[in-house]
Each structure stands twice: as C-alpha cells, then as structure tokens.
C-alpha cells in the first residue's frame, strides 16, 4: 500500500465518521427524551395508584385520606394533614424529576357536576429535558400529567 | 527440516510459526497484492458505521413515539376510570339532576354512552363515554367506560382504553324478611320468649314468626305479636296449608310454601357478601366462638364453610358434608361495644347458636339451624332467619329454637346492619376488567 493510498483512505474515513458522529448527539437526545418521558409516566402512574388507594368514605365513620387542594398551587390537605405532599426532588435514580398531586373539590364544578362527593385528581411529574450536548437544559421543563375523578364511597 | 536449537523463522517469530515455519521476506508477493485495498476497506468500514448509525437513528425516532404512546395509554386509562367514578357518583346521587335513579330500564344521558364527556384540566384534552346497565342481580350495576386521550375526535394518534366493572350496593343484598324469626323448617318457641313485629311497619306489616314446618310452644309465657294482627290477642297461629302467607296471617304462620322463602340469601348473594367480608377482614371459616376473649366486630361478619363453598341446598346432590358446615356460637361478652350491643350482619354458612344476654342489632342469617337461648335482658332488634339446611342440634329438636329472649322486628336495623353497613355503591371485588381499544 502506498502512503498516498493510505492517506486518501484515512481522509475519506475521517470525513465519513465526522458526518455520522455529528448526528449522534441529536439521536441521543431523542432517545433520552423518550427515556425521560417513560420515567415520568411511570412516576405519575405510581402516584396515581397511591391516591386511588386512599380511603374516602362517607361512613360511618367518615374517612378522608384524600384531602383537597385549597388552590392550584397547594398540595391536598385533610384537616391539618397534607395527604400527598409535593416532591420537588425525587431521590435516587429519579433525581431530576419532581412530582405533585392536586385534588380539586368538585363542589366548585367538575364538568357540570357541583357536588362535594366527587373530586378531580391531577398528578404531574415534571423534568428538565436533556440538551443536544448531553446536559440538562438550563431553562424550561416538560411534564407528564394524568387526571381522573374519584367518587366518595 | 527443523533442527533443535535453531529456528528457521529467525526474526519473524510468531508470524513465521503461524504460517508453518516458513520465513518470508518483507516484500512477499502477497504483501504486494494489498496494493489498492485501502479504499475498499474504508468503504466497507463506512458502510458498517452507517448501518449502525441508521439503526441508532431508527431507535431514536421510535423511542419518543413509544414514550408518548405509553403516556397517552395511561391518560386514556385514567380517563376511563374517571368515567367509572362518575357513574358511581351518579348511582350514589339518584336525586341529583345528573344522577342515576335507583331503578331504570335504560340509564339517562350521559350514562347511556350517548355523550362524550370532556374532563377539564387534562394536558391533552380527553374524556370518556360511559354506559351503566342493570346487573345480574338487583344490587349490581354494570359500568362500561371508554377513555380517550386526546379526545375521540382529535386528529393524530390517540389512545382508547376500556374498563368494565360491576358496582355493588351492599345494603340492597338483604331483602326484608316477612317475619322477625323465619325458619325454613320447624320452629320451637321456648318459655318466656317475646317476638314482636308491631313496632316497625316502615317496610310493611310483618308477622312475628314464619316456618316452613310446624311451630310448637314449649313451656309458658310466650308472647308473639304480628303487625297485622289483632293487638289484643297474642300467639295467634295461622296454618298456611302449604301455600303463601295468608292475607290475615295472625302472629305466627306455619306450613308456608317453600317459595315463600324467596327472601333467603341466594348463592349469588352469599358470594357477594363473602367478597365484602374478605375486603373488610371479617371473613372467617369453620367453627367460630365469639365471647369476651373474641368479641364480634360490628358490621358484616361472614362465617364460611371449611371448604369455602356454599352449602348445597337441601336434597340437592352432592350434599355438603356436616363436617364442612360452619358453626357460630355467640357467648357472653361477644358484644364488645361500649353499650354492650353488637350491630351488623352475621351471615353463617352453617348453624348459629346464640347464648348470651347481650343486645344484638341487625340481621342474623344461618344457612343451617338457628338457636337462641339468651337469659336475662338481652335480645335482638332486627330479624333472624334460618335456611334449615343440615343437621339440627339437640336439644332444640327443630330447625330453629328460641327461649327466654326478646326479638323485635326492626326494618332499618335489618337493612343497615344497625347502621354499620354502608349503603353506597362501590366497585365489586374482582369485577375490574381493562382492555385496549373500543
């Protein structure tokens, strides 16, 4: 093999590899986005199941482990107890995700129903998306949101 | 030829040995044949790298789609559950303009599936269609909900989840007995027994006792009073002659037709009650003794056969073995409430023997025999019935026996278990079915 031959081959290879590798960050970003959204969906489902398991019964005796959010920014409370506190930073492998539960009292209206024995539960998991460079975006967040009604038993 | 102590490979070492020991000069004809191979190798490498990159790109394009599909599916499931909850709310609010009446042939809109109900607040606007239909029994309703995320008319990809559940109202399981004491067999009334059905006519005029066979009096001092009877007389026994309960039944009705016992719990009723008791942790099996060391919890108590199967109806085969039947003995101290009163439903797939002066409030249902011997000030407010299946314990000598007790018919106590059985619709255990698509 002549040196010139090897040089040309190396140049062609370099150009090809650079071209291919240029696409890798954006591809990695897309995969990461999918992973983050899947994780957020899992975390939201997990929290919604916890909410669904909470007892809310007319009784006797009356039981309210659900609680109600006093505003759209407030975690639900039953009496003086915060039933599902906000989780601004989840631990362990879920660092970077935050989770919140809001429970609206349908006495104020839910799709035409204005009764206190129906509530609307909304679970949101937010996360910072990855940048093309592989780090977290400095600003902006994305969310996976699930909502449903719960009727008093 | 290779001789020991010298290598023909010389400086070529391993390469030489790998080729069988022939040393080759550096400008071998094969090496000269590599000329011009750099570009094909480079091209091949680029093809391989490109193929890997294309696979990666395909995966990168698919992953977010999969994740979004997963989220939409979860959202659709939650919206379908919202539909189920909305239907349960409507069943529990029959008087609301958006409620479902207690009895219906076809549920009103939107519970007939005719309207798409939007759930406000969802990030991807979605909603549900829900259908409520009468169930297999009078205390069951079938709810079918379809959740859409985003809405069913939205363009682009959307997920649909279907949930079917059976809603159950426990209070509707027990039907009003026509007597304070009803026995599908012979009934023996002991001395000083008081059975009174006059005080509560809220669910109709009841008689004091009802029996499939004979009703006999042992000793003296009995006081049976029916609600539709001449109040000045007591212990008036009417023989139904194998027919229905007559129009003027007196205080005690005997020899009624088996069909008159249609208020007894059926196997379906027992199955529903078994599920409820399991859910609340009051499901027991075999021989159970309640006393001061093991008081009766208020509310529904279900004592099942050893096998956990319902008792076979009388004369049906295969008959339930006697050893399989449940038995409940209620002794002194069994009512642990602060007032010394037990309230609830006691359902036994076998026999019940009450031997306490405690106050009982609610409904006692024995598939087998029933005996009540409670000296003192105790008694029952409600009703007690016996299915009359299985052996009859001595010394009662009949399917049912009572002595020295006071039983007062109380319709509300029967229906509500003395206020301990919830009267709201809830999802029946084990009825939840979920599927994708419509």
Coordinates of C-alpha atoms in Angstrom, one line a residue:
Chain A
X1 CA 0.0 0.0 0.0
X2 CA 1.4 3.3 -0.9
X3 CA 1.4 6.1 1.6
X4 CA -0.7 8.2 -0.7
X5 CA -3.3 5.5 -0.9
X6 CA -3.5 5.2 2.9
X7 CA -3.7 9.0 3.3
X8 CA -6.6 9.2 0.9
X9 CA -8.4 6.3 2.6
X10 CA -7.9 7.9 6.0
X11 CA -9.2 11.2 4.8
X12 CA -12.4 9.6 3.3
X13 CA -12.9 7.6 6.5
X14 CA -12.5 10.7 8.6
X15 CA -15.0 12.7 6.6
X16 CA -17.5 9.8 6.9
X17 CA -17.0 9.3 10.6
X18 CA -17.3 13.0 11.3
X19 CA -20.5 13.1 9.3
X20 CA -22.0 10.2 11.1
X21 CA -20.9 11.3 14.5
X22 CA -22.4 14.8 14.0
X23 CA -25.8 13.1 14.1
X24 CA -25.2 11.2 17.3
X25 CA -25.9 14.0 19.9
X26 CA -29.4 14.7 18.4
X27 CA -30.1 11.0 18.2
X28 CA -29.0 10.5 21.8
X29 CA -31.2 13.5 22.8
X30 CA -34.2 11.8 21.2
X31 CA -33.6 8.6 23.0
X32 CA -33.0 10.4 26.2
X33 CA -36.3 12.3 25.7
X34 CA -38.1 9.0 25.3
X35 CA -36.5 7.6 28.4
X36 CA -37.4 10.7 30.5
X37 CA -41.0 10.7 29.3
X38 CA -41.3 7.0 30.1
X39 CA -39.9 7.5 33.5
X40 CA -42.2 10.5 34.2
X41 CA -45.2 8.4 33.1
X42 CA -44.2 5.6 35.4
X43 CA -43.7 8.0 38.3
X44 CA -47.1 9.6 37.6
X45 CA -48.8 6.3 37.4
X46 CA -47.2 5.2 40.7
X47 CA -48.5 8.3 42.5
X48 CA -52.0 8.0 41.0
X49 CA -52.2 4.4 42.3
X50 CA -51.3 5.7 45.8
X51 CA -54.0 8.3 45.5
X52 CA -56.6 5.7 44.4
X53 CA -55.7 3.5 47.4
X54 CA -56.5 6.3 49.8
X55 CA -59.9 5.9 51.6
X56 CA -62.6 8.4 51.1
X57 CA -65.7 7.1 52.7
X58 CA -68.9 8.7 53.9
X59 CA -69.1 6.2 56.7
X60 CA -69.9 6.0 59.4
X61 CA -67.2 6.5 60.4
X62 CA -66.3 9.2 57.8
X63 CA -62.8 8.8 56.5
X64 CA -60.9 11.2 54.2
X65 CA -57.4 10.2 53.4
X66 CA -57.6 12.1 50.1
X67 CA -57.9 15.7 51.1
X68 CA -58.5 18.8 48.9
X69 CA -56.1 21.4 47.4
X70 CA -57.1 24.9 48.5
X71 CA -55.6 26.3 45.3
X72 CA -54.0 25.1 42.1
X73 CA -50.6 25.6 43.8
X74 CA -51.3 23.8 47.1
X75 CA -50.9 20.2 47.9
X76 CA -54.1 18.5 49.1
X77 CA -54.9 18.6 52.8
X78 CA -57.3 16.7 55.0
X79 CA -57.7 18.6 58.2
X80 CA -54.2 19.7 59.2
X81 CA -52.5 16.8 57.4
X82 CA -51.0 17.1 54.0
X83 CA -52.1 13.9 52.3
X84 CA -49.9 14.0 49.2
X85 CA -47.1 16.4 49.7
X86 CA -45.2 17.9 46.7
X87 CA -42.0 16.1 45.9
X88 CA -39.7 18.8 44.4
X89 CA -36.8 16.4 44.0
X90 CA -37.3 12.6 43.9
X91 CA -34.5 10.5 45.4
X92 CA -32.1 8.1 43.9
X93 CA -32.2 7.3 40.2
X94 CA -35.2 9.6 39.8
X95 CA -33.2 12.8 40.6
X96 CA -34.2 15.5 38.1
X97 CA -37.9 14.6 38.4
X98 CA -40.4 16.4 40.6
X99 CA -43.9 15.3 41.4
X100 CA -47.1 16.9 42.6
X101 CA -50.7 16.0 43.3
X102 CA -53.6 18.4 43.1
X103 CA -57.1 17.4 44.2
X104 CA -60.0 19.7 43.3
X105 CA -63.2 19.6 45.2
X106 CA -66.0 19.3 42.6
X107 CA -68.3 21.4 44.8
X108 CA -66.7 24.2 42.7
X109 CA -67.7 22.4 39.5
X110 CA -66.3 19.4 37.5
X111 CA -67.7 19.0 34.1
X112 CA -71.2 20.2 35.1
X113 CA -71.2 18.5 38.5
X114 CA -71.1 20.7 41.5
X115 CA -71.1 18.3 44.4
X116 CA -68.6 17.7 47.2
X117 CA -68.7 13.9 47.0
X118 CA -66.7 14.0 43.7
X119 CA -63.1 15.2 43.3
X120 CA -60.7 15.6 40.4
X121 CA -57.2 14.3 41.0
X122 CA -54.3 15.5 38.8
X123 CA -50.9 14.1 39.1
X124 CA -48.0 15.9 37.4
X125 CA -44.4 14.8 37.0
X126 CA -42.0 17.5 35.6
X127 CA -38.5 17.1 34.4
X128 CA -35.8 19.1 32.7
X129 CA -35.2 17.8 29.2
X130 CA -31.7 17.0 28.0
X131 CA -29.8 19.2 25.6
X132 CA -28.1 18.0 22.5
X133 CA -24.8 18.3 24.3
X134 CA -26.0 15.7 26.9
X135 CA -26.6 18.1 29.8
X136 CA -29.8 19.3 31.3
X137 CA -31.5 22.3 29.7
X138 CA -30.9 25.5 31.7
X139 CA -34.5 26.5 31.5
X140 CA -37.8 25.0 30.6
X141 CA -39.4 21.8 31.7
X142 CA -41.7 19.1 30.4
X143 CA -44.4 17.3 32.2
X144 CA -46.4 14.1 32.2
X145 CA -49.9 14.8 33.5
X146 CA -52.7 12.3 34.4
X147 CA -56.1 13.3 35.7
X148 CA -59.2 11.4 36.8
X149 CA -62.2 11.7 39.0
X150 CA -62.7 10.0 42.4
X151 CA -66.2 9.5 43.9
X152 CA -66.7 9.2 47.6
X153 CA -67.6 5.7 48.7
Chain B
X1 CA 13.9 -29.8 8.1
X2 CA 13.9 -28.2 11.5
X3 CA 16.7 -28.8 13.9
X4 CA 16.6 -28.3 17.6
X5 CA 18.4 -25.2 18.8
X6 CA 17.9 -23.1 15.8
X7 CA 14.7 -21.5 14.3
X8 CA 14.2 -21.1 10.6
X9 CA 11.8 -18.3 11.4
X10 CA 14.5 -16.0 12.5
X11 CA 13.3 -12.5 13.4
X12 CA 9.7 -13.1 12.0
X13 CA 8.9 -15.1 15.2
X14 CA 5.2 -15.7 15.7
X15 CA 4.1 -14.8 12.2
X16 CA 6.5 -17.3 10.9
X17 CA 5.3 -20.0 13.3
X18 CA 1.7 -19.3 12.5
X19 CA 2.4 -19.9 8.8
X20 CA 4.0 -23.3 9.4
X21 CA 7.6 -22.2 9.9
X22 CA 8.3 -20.7 6.5
X23 CA 10.1 -17.4 6.9
X24 CA 9.1 -14.8 4.3
X25 CA 10.8 -11.7 3.2
X26 CA 9.1 -8.4 3.7
X27 CA 8.3 -7.8 0.1
X28 CA 6.4 -11.1 -0.3
X29 CA 4.1 -11.2 -3.4
X30 CA 1.1 -11.4 -1.1
X31 CA 2.0 -8.1 0.5
X32 CA 2.4 -6.6 -2.8
X33 CA -1.1 -7.8 -3.6
X34 CA -2.6 -5.5 -0.8
X35 CA -2.0 -2.5 -3.0
X36 CA -5.3 -0.8 -3.8
X37 CA -7.2 -2.4 -0.9
X38 CA -7.3 0.7 1.4
X39 CA -10.3 2.2 -0.3
X40 CA -12.5 -0.9 -0.3
X41 CA -11.7 -1.4 3.4
X42 CA -12.5 2.2 4.1
X43 CA -15.8 2.0 2.1
X44 CA -16.7 -1.2 3.9
X45 CA -16.0 0.5 7.3
X46 CA -18.1 3.4 6.4
X47 CA -21.0 1.2 5.3
X48 CA -20.8 -0.7 8.6
X49 CA -20.7 2.5 10.6
X50 CA -23.5 4.0 8.5
X51 CA -25.7 0.9 9.1
X52 CA -25.1 1.2 12.9
X53 CA -25.9 4.9 12.7
X54 CA -29.1 4.2 10.8
X55 CA -30.2 1.7 13.4
X56 CA -29.5 4.2 16.1
X57 CA -31.4 6.8 14.2
X58 CA -34.4 4.5 13.8
X59 CA -34.3 3.7 17.5
X60 CA -34.0 7.4 18.3
X61 CA -37.0 8.2 16.2
X62 CA -39.0 5.3 17.8
X63 CA -38.3 5.9 21.4
X64 CA -40.1 9.2 21.8
X65 CA -43.1 7.8 19.9
X66 CA -43.2 4.8 22.2
X67 CA -43.0 7.0 25.3
X68 CA -45.8 9.3 24.0
X69 CA -47.9 6.3 23.2
X70 CA -47.4 5.0 26.7
X71 CA -48.3 8.3 28.3
X72 CA -51.5 8.5 26.1
X73 CA -52.4 5.0 27.1
X74 CA -52.1 5.8 30.8
X75 CA -54.0 9.0 30.3
X76 CA -56.8 7.1 28.5
X77 CA -56.9 4.6 31.3
X78 CA -57.2 7.3 33.9
X79 CA -60.0 8.9 31.9
X80 CA -61.8 5.6 31.6
X81 CA -61.6 5.3 35.3
X82 CA -62.9 8.9 35.6
X83 CA -65.9 7.6 33.7
X84 CA -66.4 4.7 36.1
X85 CA -66.1 7.1 39.1
X86 CA -68.5 9.5 37.6
X87 CA -71.0 6.6 37.1
X88 CA -70.5 5.5 40.8
X89 CA -71.1 9.1 41.9
X90 CA -74.3 9.2 39.8
X91 CA -75.5 6.0 41.3
X92 CA -74.9 7.4 44.8
X93 CA -76.8 10.6 43.9
X94 CA -80.1 9.5 42.4
X95 CA -81.7 12.8 43.3
X96 CA -79.2 15.0 41.5
X97 CA -80.2 16.1 38.0
X98 CA -77.0 14.3 36.8
X99 CA -77.7 11.3 38.9
X100 CA -79.0 7.8 38.1
X101 CA -82.4 6.8 39.5
X102 CA -82.5 3.7 41.8
X103 CA -84.5 1.8 39.2
X104 CA -84.2 2.2 35.4
X105 CA -84.6 0.3 32.2
X106 CA -82.1 2.5 30.3
X107 CA -79.8 4.8 32.2
X108 CA -80.3 8.6 31.4
X109 CA -77.7 10.5 29.4
X110 CA -74.7 10.7 29.6
X111 CA -74.8 7.3 31.3
X112 CA -76.2 5.6 28.2
X113 CA -72.9 6.2 26.3
X114 CA -74.5 8.8 24.0
X115 CA -72.3 11.7 25.1
X116 CA -68.6 12.2 25.1
X117 CA -67.8 13.8 28.4
X118 CA -64.7 16.1 28.4
X119 CA -62.6 16.0 31.5
X120 CA -61.3 19.5 32.1
X121 CA -57.7 20.1 33.2
X122 CA -56.0 17.2 31.2
X123 CA -52.9 18.4 29.4
X124 CA -54.1 16.5 26.3
X125 CA -57.9 17.3 26.3
X126 CA -59.5 13.9 26.7
X127 CA -62.7 12.4 28.1
X128 CA -64.9 9.4 28.3
X129 CA -68.1 7.7 27.3
X130 CA -69.8 5.7 30.0
X131 CA -72.6 3.2 30.0
X132 CA -74.5 2.0 33.0
X133 CA -76.7 -1.1 32.8
X134 CA -78.6 -3.2 35.3
X135 CA -76.5 -6.1 36.5
X136 CA -77.1 -9.8 37.2
X137 CA -78.8 -9.0 40.5
X138 CA -80.9 -6.2 41.9
X139 CA -77.9 -4.8 43.8
X140 CA -75.5 -4.8 40.9
X141 CA -74.9 -2.4 38.0
X142 CA -72.6 -2.9 35.1
X143 CA -70.4 0.1 34.2
X144 CA -68.5 0.3 30.9
X145 CA -66.3 3.3 30.3
X146 CA -64.2 4.2 27.3
X147 CA -61.4 6.7 27.9
X148 CA -59.9 8.7 25.1
X149 CA -56.6 10.6 25.1
X150 CA -56.7 13.0 23.5
X151 CA -60.4 13.4 22.6
X152 CA -62.1 10.9 20.4
X153 CA -62.4 13.4 17.5
X154 CA -58.8 14.7 17.8
X155 CA -56.6 14.3 14.8
X156 CA -53.4 12.4 15.1
X157 CA -52.5 9.4 17.3
X158 CA -54.9 8.8 20.2
X159 CA -55.3 6.0 22.8
X160 CA -58.5 4.3 23.8
X161 CA -58.9 2.3 27.0
X162 CA -62.0 0.3 28.0
X163 CA -62.8 -0.5 31.6
X164 CA -65.7 -2.7 32.7
X165 CA -66.7 -3.0 36.4
X166 CA -69.6 -4.2 38.4
X167 CA -70.8 -1.8 41.0
X168 CA -72.5 -3.2 44.1
X169 CA -74.6 -1.7 46.9
X170 CA -74.3 -4.0 49.9
X171 CA -77.4 -2.7 51.6
X172 CA -79.6 -4.0 48.7
X173 CA -78.4 -7.6 49.1
X174 CA -80.5 -8.4 52.2
X175 CA -84.2 -8.5 51.4
X176 CA -86.7 -7.7 54.1
X177 CA -87.8 -10.9 55.8
X178 CA -91.6 -11.2 56.3
X179 CA -91.1 -12.1 60.0
X180 CA -88.9 -11.3 62.9
X181 CA -88.0 -15.0 63.1
X182 CA -88.2 -17.0 59.9
X183 CA -87.2 -20.7 59.8
X184 CA -87.2 -23.0 56.7
X185 CA -88.1 -25.9 58.9
X186 CA -89.8 -26.5 62.2
X187 CA -89.7 -23.8 64.9
X188 CA -89.8 -24.3 68.7
X189 CA -90.6 -21.4 70.9
X190 CA -89.3 -21.7 74.4
X191 CA -90.8 -20.3 77.6
X192 CA -91.0 -16.5 78.1
X193 CA -90.0 -15.8 74.6
X194 CA -91.1 -12.4 73.2
X195 CA -91.2 -11.8 69.4
X196 CA -92.8 -8.6 68.4
X197 CA -93.3 -7.2 64.9
X198 CA -95.6 -4.4 65.7
X199 CA -93.3 -1.5 66.4
X200 CA -91.9 -1.1 62.9
X201 CA -94.1 -1.1 59.9
X202 CA -91.8 1.0 57.8
X203 CA -91.3 -1.8 55.3
X204 CA -94.7 -3.4 55.6
X205 CA -96.7 -5.3 58.3
X206 CA -94.7 -8.3 59.3
X207 CA -95.5 -11.4 61.4
X208 CA -93.7 -12.5 64.5
X209 CA -92.6 -15.9 63.2
X210 CA -92.8 -17.8 59.9
X211 CA -91.9 -21.5 59.5
X212 CA -91.9 -24.0 56.6
X213 CA -93.0 -26.7 59.0
X214 CA -94.6 -26.7 62.4
X215 CA -94.3 -24.1 65.1
X216 CA -94.5 -25.5 68.7
X217 CA -94.6 -23.9 72.1
X218 CA -92.6 -25.3 74.9
X219 CA -93.4 -24.1 78.4
X220 CA -95.4 -20.9 79.1
X221 CA -95.1 -17.2 78.9
X222 CA -94.6 -16.8 75.1
X223 CA -95.7 -13.6 73.6
X224 CA -95.8 -13.5 69.8
X225 CA -97.2 -10.4 68.2
X226 CA -97.6 -9.7 64.5
X227 CA -98.1 -6.3 63.0
X228 CA -101.3 -7.0 61.1
X229 CA -102.9 -8.8 63.9
X230 CA -105.5 -8.0 66.5
X231 CA -103.4 -6.2 69.0
X232 CA -105.4 -7.5 71.9
X233 CA -104.5 -11.2 71.3
X234 CA -101.2 -12.9 71.1
X235 CA -99.8 -16.2 69.8
X236 CA -102.3 -16.5 67.0
X237 CA -101.0 -19.2 64.8
X238 CA -102.2 -19.4 61.1
X239 CA -101.7 -22.6 59.1
X240 CA -100.9 -21.6 55.5
X241 CA -101.5 -25.2 54.4
X242 CA -98.5 -25.3 52.2
X243 CA -99.4 -22.1 50.4
X244 CA -98.3 -18.5 50.5
X245 CA -98.5 -16.3 53.6
X246 CA -102.2 -15.6 54.0
X247 CA -103.8 -12.1 54.0
X248 CA -104.7 -12.3 57.7
X249 CA -101.6 -14.0 59.0
X250 CA -102.0 -13.6 62.7
X251 CA -98.9 -13.7 64.8
X252 CA -97.2 -16.9 63.6
X253 CA -97.6 -18.5 60.3
X254 CA -96.8 -22.2 59.8
X255 CA -96.7 -24.6 56.9
X256 CA -95.9 -22.0 54.3
X257 CA -94.8 -22.9 50.8
X258 CA -91.0 -23.1 50.2
X259 CA -91.5 -20.4 47.6
X260 CA -92.4 -18.0 50.4
X261 CA -88.7 -18.2 51.5
X262 CA -87.5 -16.3 48.5
X263 CA -86.0 -13.7 50.8
X264 CA -83.3 -16.1 51.9
X265 CA -79.9 -15.3 50.6
X266 CA -79.0 -17.0 47.4
X267 CA -75.6 -18.3 46.4
X268 CA -75.0 -15.1 44.4
X269 CA -75.9 -13.1 47.5
X270 CA -73.6 -15.2 49.6
X271 CA -70.8 -14.8 47.1
X272 CA -71.2 -11.0 47.2
X273 CA -71.2 -10.9 51.0
X274 CA -68.2 -13.2 51.1
X275 CA -66.3 -10.8 48.9
X276 CA -67.3 -7.8 51.1
X277 CA -66.3 -9.6 54.3
X278 CA -62.9 -10.6 52.8
X279 CA -62.3 -7.0 51.9
X280 CA -63.0 -5.7 55.4
X281 CA -61.2 -8.6 57.2
X282 CA -64.2 -10.2 58.8
X283 CA -64.3 -13.4 56.8
X284 CA -64.0 -16.5 59.0
X285 CA -64.3 -20.2 58.3
X286 CA -65.3 -23.3 60.2
X287 CA -66.3 -23.4 63.9
X288 CA -66.1 -19.9 65.5
X289 CA -66.9 -19.0 69.1
X290 CA -67.4 -15.3 70.0
X291 CA -67.1 -14.4 73.6
X292 CA -65.3 -11.9 75.8
X293 CA -61.9 -13.2 74.6
X294 CA -63.0 -12.9 71.0
X295 CA -65.7 -10.2 70.6
X296 CA -67.7 -9.7 67.5
X297 CA -66.7 -6.8 65.4
X298 CA -69.5 -4.5 64.3
X299 CA -70.6 -4.7 60.7
X300 CA -70.7 -7.6 58.3
X301 CA -69.3 -10.9 59.6
X302 CA -69.2 -13.9 57.2
X303 CA -68.5 -17.3 58.6
X304 CA -68.0 -19.7 55.7
X305 CA -67.8 -23.5 55.4
X306 CA -64.4 -25.1 55.9
X307 CA -64.1 -25.6 52.1
X308 CA -65.2 -22.1 51.3
X309 CA -68.0 -23.4 49.1
X310 CA -71.7 -22.5 49.6
X311 CA -73.9 -25.0 51.3
X312 CA -75.7 -27.3 48.9
X313 CA -79.4 -26.8 49.0
X314 CA -81.4 -29.4 50.9
X315 CA -81.9 -32.6 49.0
X316 CA -79.6 -31.5 46.2
X317 CA -76.5 -33.5 45.5
X318 CA -73.8 -33.7 46.3
X319 CA -74.8 -32.7 49.8
X320 CA -72.5 -30.6 51.9
X321 CA -70.8 -32.8 54.4
X322 CA -71.8 -32.0 58.0
X323 CA -68.1 -31.6 58.9
X324 CA -67.8 -28.9 56.3
X325 CA -70.6 -26.7 57.7
X326 CA -69.7 -23.6 59.6
X327 CA -70.9 -23.1 63.1
X328 CA -71.0 -19.9 65.2
X329 CA -71.5 -19.7 68.9
X330 CA -72.2 -16.4 70.4
X331 CA -71.4 -16.4 74.1
X332 CA -71.3 -13.9 76.9
X333 CA -69.1 -10.9 76.3
X334 CA -69.3 -11.3 72.5
X335 CA -70.8 -7.8 72.1
X336 CA -67.8 -5.6 72.9
X337 CA -69.3 -2.2 72.0
X338 CA -69.4 0.4 74.8
X339 CA -73.1 -0.1 75.2
X340 CA -72.8 -3.9 75.2
X341 CA -74.6 -4.0 71.8
X342 CA -73.4 -5.7 68.7
X343 CA -74.6 -4.2 65.4
X344 CA -74.2 -5.7 62.0
X345 CA -75.0 -8.7 59.7
X346 CA -74.0 -12.1 60.8
X347 CA -74.0 -14.5 57.9
X348 CA -73.2 -18.1 58.5
X349 CA -72.9 -20.9 56.0
X350 CA -74.0 -23.3 58.7
X351 CA -75.5 -23.1 62.1
X352 CA -75.8 -20.3 64.7
X353 CA -76.2 -20.7 68.4
X354 CA -76.8 -17.5 70.4
X355 CA -76.2 -18.0 74.2
X356 CA -75.8 -14.5 75.6
X357 CA -77.9 -11.8 77.2
X358 CA -76.1 -9.2 75.0
X359 CA -78.1 -6.9 72.8
X360 CA -77.9 -7.6 69.1
X361 CA -78.9 -5.2 66.4
X362 CA -79.2 -6.2 62.8
X363 CA -79.6 -9.3 60.8
X364 CA -78.7 -12.9 61.5
X365 CA -78.8 -15.4 58.6
X366 CA -77.9 -19.1 59.1
X367 CA -78.0 -21.4 56.2
X368 CA -78.4 -24.2 58.7
X369 CA -80.1 -24.4 62.1
X370 CA -80.6 -21.5 64.4
X371 CA -81.0 -21.5 68.2
X372 CA -81.3 -18.6 70.6
X373 CA -81.2 -19.1 74.3
X374 CA -80.5 -15.8 76.0
X375 CA -81.4 -15.5 79.6
X376 CA -81.6 -12.0 81.1
X377 CA -82.2 -8.7 79.4
X378 CA -80.7 -9.4 76.0
X379 CA -82.4 -9.6 72.7
X380 CA -82.3 -8.8 69.0
X381 CA -83.6 -5.7 67.2
X382 CA -83.9 -6.7 63.6
X383 CA -84.6 -10.2 62.3
X384 CA -83.1 -13.7 62.2
X385 CA -83.6 -16.3 59.6
X386 CA -82.7 -19.9 59.1
X387 CA -82.2 -21.8 55.8
X388 CA -82.9 -25.1 57.7
X389 CA -80.1 -27.0 55.8
X390 CA -78.1 -29.6 57.6
X391 CA -78.4 -31.3 61.0
X392 CA -80.4 -29.8 63.9
X393 CA -78.5 -29.6 67.2
X394 CA -80.0 -31.0 70.4
X395 CA -81.9 -30.2 72.5
X396 CA -83.9 -27.8 70.2
X397 CA -85.3 -30.7 68.1
X398 CA -86.1 -28.4 65.2
X399 CA -84.5 -26.2 62.7
X400 CA -85.0 -23.2 64.9
X401 CA -85.4 -22.8 68.7
X402 CA -85.8 -19.8 70.9
X403 CA -86.3 -19.4 74.6
X404 CA -86.3 -16.6 77.2
X405 CA -85.5 -14.0 74.7
X406 CA -86.9 -10.8 73.2
X407 CA -86.9 -10.2 69.4
X408 CA -88.3 -7.1 67.9
X409 CA -88.6 -6.6 64.2
X410 CA -86.6 -3.6 63.1
X411 CA -86.6 -3.0 59.3
X412 CA -83.9 -0.3 59.4
X413 CA -81.6 -2.4 61.5
X414 CA -82.1 -5.3 59.1
X415 CA -81.3 -3.2 56.1
X416 CA -78.4 -1.3 57.5
X417 CA -76.9 -3.8 60.0
X418 CA -77.8 -1.4 62.8
X419 CA -76.2 1.4 60.8
X420 CA -72.9 -0.4 60.2
X421 CA -73.3 -1.5 56.6
X422 CA -72.6 1.3 54.0
X423 CA -75.4 2.0 51.6
X424 CA -73.3 3.4 48.8
X425 CA -72.4 2.0 45.5
X426 CA -68.8 0.7 45.2
X427 CA -66.8 -1.4 42.8
X428 CA -67.4 -5.1 43.4
X429 CA -64.2 -7.0 44.3
X430 CA -62.8 -8.9 41.4
X431 CA -65.0 -7.4 38.8
X432 CA -62.5 -4.9 37.2
X433 CA -61.7 -5.7 33.6
X434 CA -59.5 -3.5 31.4
X435 CA -58.8 -3.7 27.7
X436 CA -57.3 -1.6 25.0
X437 CA -59.4 -0.2 22.3
X438 CA -63.2 0.0 22.0

